[in-house]
XYZ file of C-alpha atoms in Angstrom:
405
model
C 36.388 -20.711 5.043
C 33.224 -20.929 7.020
C 34.349 -17.863 8.937
C 34.587 -15.892 5.743
C 30.986 -16.589 4.796
C 29.718 -15.946 8.354
C 31.411 -12.602 8.444
C 29.272 -11.498 5.540
C 26.043 -13.396 6.048
C 25.151 -12.870 9.692
C 21.793 -12.281 11.299
C 20.683 -8.672 11.122
C 19.134 -8.154 14.537
C 17.980 -4.618 14.073
C 16.318 -2.764 16.891
C 12.575 -2.515 16.759
C 12.467 1.292 16.788
C 14.805 4.189 16.442
C 14.647 7.582 18.053
C 13.675 10.520 16.010
C 16.605 12.577 14.824
C 14.843 15.901 14.852
C 11.753 17.355 16.480
C 9.678 16.451 13.463
C 7.847 13.213 13.572
C 9.486 10.372 11.709
C 8.193 6.898 10.970
C 9.776 4.285 13.157
C 12.633 2.393 11.532
C 12.042 -1.330 11.822
C 13.155 -4.345 9.928
C 11.538 -7.673 10.437
C 14.382 -10.237 10.286
C 12.790 -13.383 11.617
C 9.285 -14.692 11.819
C 9.993 -17.289 14.470
C 8.353 -17.607 17.770
C 9.818 -19.916 20.454
C 9.331 -23.535 19.570
C 7.980 -22.973 16.031
C 9.626 -25.338 13.617
C 7.240 -25.471 10.636
C 7.306 -22.877 7.936
C 5.499 -22.033 4.708
C 7.833 -21.067 1.935
C 6.668 -19.620 -1.416
C 8.962 -20.668 -4.307
C 9.105 -18.463 -7.348
C 11.287 -20.216 -9.951
C 10.610 -17.700 -12.673
C 12.414 -17.826 -15.971
C 15.637 -19.014 -17.631
C 17.834 -20.803 -15.161
C 15.474 -19.949 -12.322
C 13.653 -23.294 -12.199
C 16.977 -25.231 -12.274
C 18.583 -23.347 -9.310
C 15.386 -23.174 -7.301
C 14.889 -26.950 -7.551
C 18.344 -27.560 -6.139
C 18.047 -24.885 -3.406
C 14.728 -26.433 -2.345
C 16.359 -29.835 -1.831
C 19.206 -28.317 0.109
C 16.807 -26.273 2.266
C 14.777 -29.385 3.066
C 17.830 -31.489 3.978
C 19.353 -28.826 6.220
C 15.973 -28.196 7.887
C 15.302 -31.897 8.555
C 18.621 -32.243 10.337
C 17.712 -29.333 12.655
C 14.083 -30.354 13.281
C 12.665 -27.811 10.861
C 9.827 -28.687 8.462
C 8.843 -26.771 5.337
C 5.669 -26.573 3.328
C 6.502 -25.353 -0.209
C 4.112 -23.674 -2.606
C 5.437 -22.928 -6.126
C 3.967 -19.977 -7.933
C 4.519 -18.292 -11.308
C 6.164 -14.872 -11.801
C 7.779 -12.987 -14.623
C 7.745 -14.469 -18.123
C 6.437 -17.775 -16.930
C 3.407 -15.981 -15.450
C 2.914 -13.918 -18.665
C 2.762 -17.152 -20.696
C 0.467 -18.722 -18.169
C -2.060 -16.018 -17.272
C -0.972 -12.871 -19.232
C 0.432 -10.782 -16.359
C 3.930 -10.798 -14.793
C 2.682 -10.974 -11.189
C -0.631 -12.838 -10.779
C -2.813 -11.913 -7.775
C -2.555 -15.495 -6.617
C 1.277 -15.203 -6.474
C 1.456 -12.079 -4.431
C -1.250 -13.392 -2.069
C 0.722 -16.616 -1.509
C 3.899 -14.647 -0.989
C 2.312 -12.405 1.644
C 0.837 -15.365 3.483
C 4.122 -17.281 3.601
C 6.995 -17.099 6.178
C 9.537 -16.349 3.456
C 9.878 -16.197 -0.342
C 12.658 -17.764 -2.400
C 12.984 -16.356 -5.950
C 14.977 -17.767 -8.867
C 15.240 -15.297 -11.712
C 13.012 -13.491 -14.233
C 13.201 -12.264 -17.770
C 14.419 -13.455 -21.148
C 14.695 -12.566 -24.764
C 11.248 -13.885 -25.468
C 9.620 -10.992 -23.691
C 12.019 -8.138 -24.537
C 9.594 -6.466 -26.959
C 6.583 -6.585 -24.665
C 4.903 -3.398 -23.541
C 6.332 -1.989 -20.337
C 3.500 -3.247 -18.081
C 3.787 -6.679 -19.634
C 7.512 -7.173 -19.119
C 8.754 -9.820 -16.702
C 10.748 -7.235 -14.741
C 7.510 -5.455 -13.894
C 6.477 -8.450 -11.850
C 9.624 -8.275 -9.746
C 9.154 -4.579 -9.042
C 5.499 -5.238 -8.090
C 6.573 -8.059 -5.835
C 9.079 -5.927 -3.980
C 6.521 -3.158 -3.591
C 3.839 -5.613 -2.493
C 5.999 -7.197 0.168
C 7.352 -3.742 1.178
C 10.882 -5.128 1.258
C 12.752 -1.853 1.386
C 16.157 -3.101 2.688
C 18.200 -5.199 0.269
C 21.330 -6.758 1.709
C 23.900 -7.933 -0.806
C 27.093 -9.442 0.619
C 30.265 -9.759 -1.513
C 33.070 -11.913 -0.092
C 36.035 -13.140 -1.996
C 36.311 -16.739 -0.807
C 39.877 -18.124 -0.489
C 39.090 -20.933 -2.935
C 37.959 -18.459 -5.603
C 40.567 -15.700 -5.340
C 41.945 -16.618 -8.770
C 38.443 -16.618 -10.302
C 38.329 -12.843 -10.047
C 39.494 -10.830 -13.050
C 41.365 -8.490 -10.663
C 44.813 -9.107 -9.234
C 45.102 -11.423 -6.200
C 46.583 -8.640 -4.072
C 43.548 -6.423 -4.827
C 40.750 -8.898 -4.129
C 42.187 -11.256 -1.497
C 40.302 -10.626 1.794
C 37.490 -8.532 0.316
C 34.398 -8.713 2.585
C 31.772 -6.044 1.982
C 28.023 -5.541 2.296
C 25.925 -3.393 0.053
C 22.740 -2.132 1.698
C 20.491 -1.041 -1.143
C 17.215 0.903 -0.738
C 14.810 -1.250 -2.799
C 11.304 0.267 -3.024
C 11.912 3.930 -3.767
C 14.005 6.153 -6.041
C 13.943 6.247 -9.836
C 12.538 2.736 -10.295
C 9.281 3.750 -8.606
C 9.195 7.569 -8.760
C 6.433 9.486 -10.486
C 5.976 11.052 -12.973
C 7.441 8.756 -15.537
C 6.803 7.752 -19.127
C 7.335 8.537 -22.803
C 5.619 11.475 -24.443
C 5.946 13.693 -27.462
C 7.206 17.233 -26.861
C 6.286 20.462 -28.657
C 8.739 19.667 -31.407
C 7.087 16.326 -32.132
C 10.087 14.410 -30.652
C 9.665 11.459 -28.270
C 10.959 12.183 -24.715
C 11.459 9.536 -22.028
C 11.558 10.552 -18.368
C 11.727 9.105 -14.892
C 11.811 10.676 -11.460
C 14.381 10.108 -8.713
C 12.495 10.887 -5.536
C 12.993 10.064 -1.876
C 11.132 11.131 1.215
C 13.007 11.703 4.406
C 11.540 8.616 6.138
C 12.625 6.401 3.257
C 16.230 7.564 3.620
C 16.127 7.359 7.439
C 14.918 3.788 7.573
C 17.457 2.390 5.111
C 20.217 4.404 6.795
C 19.159 2.812 10.154
C 19.551 -0.613 8.621
C 22.937 0.299 7.205
C 24.263 1.699 10.460
C 23.074 -1.335 12.359
C 24.627 -3.609 9.763
C 27.946 -1.724 9.924
C 27.893 -1.855 13.726
C 27.745 -5.670 13.587
C 30.533 -5.815 11.024
C 33.668 -3.691 11.182
C 32.104 -0.407 12.064
C 32.615 1.462 8.775
C 29.765 2.832 6.673
C 30.163 4.530 3.280
C 27.112 6.359 2.009
C 27.136 6.637 -1.784
C 25.201 9.417 -3.554
C 25.490 12.058 -6.250
C 25.020 15.048 -4.030
C 27.094 17.297 -6.294
C 24.422 17.123 -8.962
C 21.095 15.540 -7.744
C 18.708 17.217 -5.286
C 17.504 13.818 -4.117
C 21.140 13.009 -3.220
C 21.541 16.230 -1.334
C 18.642 15.247 0.889
C 20.075 11.728 1.134
C 23.410 12.954 2.404
C 21.744 15.374 4.840
C 19.571 12.684 6.445
C 22.339 10.067 6.628
C 24.710 12.641 8.197
C 22.109 13.575 10.752
C 21.522 9.925 11.767
C 25.266 9.376 12.281
C 25.061 11.077 15.714
C 23.000 8.086 16.872
C 25.846 5.732 15.996
C 29.061 7.218 17.404
C 30.721 3.788 17.149
C 30.300 3.717 13.357
C 32.714 5.598 11.123
C 30.648 7.313 8.404
C 32.032 8.490 5.085
C 30.467 9.797 1.876
C 31.353 9.087 -1.703
C 30.031 10.105 -5.115
C 28.783 7.144 -7.094
C 31.149 7.551 -9.930
C 34.115 7.553 -7.577
C 32.649 4.590 -5.645
C 32.422 2.579 -8.892
C 36.102 3.361 -9.530
C 37.180 2.613 -6.006
C 35.464 -0.801 -5.961
C 37.788 -2.008 -8.646
C 40.846 -0.039 -7.460
C 40.803 -0.915 -3.809
C 37.654 -2.889 -2.765
C 39.144 -3.754 0.668
C 38.590 -0.180 1.788
C 34.867 -0.874 2.034
C 32.953 -2.561 4.857
C 29.338 -1.575 4.511
C 27.942 0.567 1.645
C 24.543 2.197 1.791
C 22.985 3.753 -1.335
C 19.769 4.305 -3.261
C 17.944 1.883 -5.544
C 19.567 2.504 -8.858
C 23.120 3.012 -7.573
C 22.762 -0.033 -5.394
C 21.653 -2.120 -8.318
C 24.759 -1.190 -10.345
C 27.359 -1.173 -7.572
C 26.275 -4.523 -6.094
C 26.575 -6.180 -9.528
C 29.990 -4.632 -9.922
C 30.974 -5.904 -6.466
C 29.803 -9.385 -7.420
C 32.303 -9.617 -10.251
C 35.144 -8.724 -7.869
C 34.369 -12.064 -6.179
C 34.783 -13.956 -9.507
C 31.222 -14.523 -10.569
C 27.732 -13.057 -10.140
C 26.650 -16.694 -9.831
C 28.090 -16.810 -6.282
C 26.212 -14.038 -4.553
C 22.889 -14.216 -2.631
C 20.746 -11.403 -1.354
C 18.067 -10.778 1.311
C 15.299 -8.175 1.013
C 13.618 -7.261 4.323
C 10.686 -5.293 5.439
C 9.394 -3.921 8.741
C 6.683 -6.607 8.712
C 5.778 -9.614 6.638
C 7.961 -12.149 4.846
C 11.369 -11.467 3.445
C 12.381 -12.034 -0.196
C 15.519 -14.017 -0.859
C 17.137 -14.378 -4.286
C 20.465 -14.710 -6.128
C 21.523 -11.435 -7.681
C 22.264 -13.040 -11.054
C 19.722 -12.793 -13.929
C 17.872 -15.483 -15.811
C 20.752 -16.229 -18.195
C 18.455 -17.463 -20.985
C 21.480 -18.341 -23.148
C 22.368 -21.230 -20.819
C 18.907 -22.136 -19.554
C 18.143 -25.831 -19.678
C 21.767 -26.779 -20.467
C 22.838 -27.711 -16.882
C 25.468 -24.928 -16.919
C 24.129 -22.609 -14.284
C 25.808 -22.006 -10.961
C 23.345 -22.909 -8.192
C 25.462 -21.618 -5.293
C 24.012 -18.122 -5.188
C 20.553 -19.554 -4.849
C 21.681 -22.097 -2.263
C 23.322 -19.331 -0.236
C 20.101 -17.277 -0.643
C 18.349 -20.242 1.003
C 20.853 -19.970 3.839
C 20.030 -16.256 4.169
C 16.370 -17.172 4.248
C 16.990 -19.476 7.172
C 19.158 -16.987 9.018
C 17.546 -13.633 8.238
C 13.980 -14.695 7.530
C 13.382 -17.501 10.012
C 16.056 -17.268 12.652
C 17.251 -20.856 11.998
C 20.923 -20.121 12.289
C 22.084 -23.769 12.778
C 20.357 -24.900 9.588
C 21.762 -21.879 7.754
C 25.258 -22.757 8.890
C 24.899 -26.279 7.606
C 24.198 -24.866 4.144
C 27.059 -22.360 4.301
C 29.477 -25.000 5.398
C 28.243 -27.488 2.711
C 28.952 -24.886 -0.029
C 32.451 -24.438 1.361
C 33.051 -28.206 1.478
C 32.011 -28.577 -2.178
C 34.453 -25.745 -3.149
C 37.191 -27.265 -1.012
C 36.800 -30.519 -2.930
C 37.492 -28.598 -6.115
C 34.046 -28.705 -7.732
C 33.372 -25.711 -9.995
C 30.736 -24.667 -12.473
C 31.888 -23.013 -15.713
C 31.722 -19.429 -14.358
C 34.260 -20.141 -11.574
C 36.274 -22.933 -13.191
C 40.079 -22.711 -13.266
C 42.830 -25.201 -14.153
C 43.202 -27.969 -11.653
C 39.532 -27.954 -10.529
C 36.689 -30.196 -11.568
C 34.188 -28.748 -13.982
C 30.654 -29.796 -13.166
C 27.150 -28.844 -14.157
C 24.434 -27.222 -12.183
C 22.886 -30.508 -11.081
C 26.120 -32.190 -9.982
C 27.188 -29.085 -8.031
C 23.897 -29.195 -6.244
C 24.348 -32.842 -5.515
C 27.774 -32.280 -4.008
C 26.439 -29.525 -1.720
C 23.531 -31.783 -0.690
C 25.961 -34.575 0.259
C 27.829 -32.214 2.553
C 24.824 -30.698 4.331
C 24.797 -33.383 7.010
C 28.514 -32.969 7.749
C 29.168 -31.846 11.318
C 32.784 -30.920 10.472
C 33.275 -27.221 9.880
C 34.749 -26.373 6.477
C 38.394 -25.276 6.714
C 39.741 -22.137 5.188
């Protein structure tokens, strides 16, 4: 079991620089994966609980992080800051200046979730989601790694047939700070006929494509050597450039098998034959959609963590699920995605692999014992709430015995 998680969540030791692919000058492709220097064992962590179930799962992940760290001689100093709807209610903006400053000054950032029905009718610049986009842009975390592994204990939690999902182990590498979510111009205006028109711009510069492609090739190289680049090059000009740049970069990685797939076909193939994929690289909006689809192959979006990395500064680590306001405060949330995000924080952000493995193994032990939150519950297992699941993981953190498959 531990091996299954480690296959998907392993250190991304990307090279510091990459050679230019053409004679034109390209920005170096770097990803900062660990802030450690030899002997450093004290870290400042910014916690962003956010909204909905965010505070519940962050509280549990913090305790697990502390316990795993203490057993490996690692100390943490935590600073909790507001973001999203909580920040709107507190100070009137979704990302206060104090929050982004604290995040930039920390060694890593652990985020819960943002958003909720309460703020759905706010103006665009006063929506909780705006705070998350501003945070990603402020930290310059352009590389979003989203693993999706079907754990043996949870094969039957997937809505797909066992023979389809058993053994699925893939990684979505999503470009996170460009594309249609950030492109200009954008807005809503009235046209010459007096009709409202909404518009957004999908735009990518060559260097933005090159740097995320570098990360994807390096990730694939450390996995099973297969990379599928997903685009819509039969329709979109931005995708035509995307495919051109990714294809050019492939010559630098002769040991990686590159393929291309249109996004509509990729969405279909993910549910038809997900085991064909190893590493997927794609743009911001396609990555958002496909990684959520991939999460449901595993049984629940409540199981999957993510890491967002930059070429300098702290990484951002968060579960890929939303704020789930309908179950907030009811002790029904699944904290495992956030706990595993804490493990990614240790491994990718701080280079503390032993502490990360303690957390990964502890999650597996809890699942092996049959503990399940409602989203992954099946007959014959024990239904528990968010708090009890966290407690069971915490009990297992100090176990030196590797979790069995």
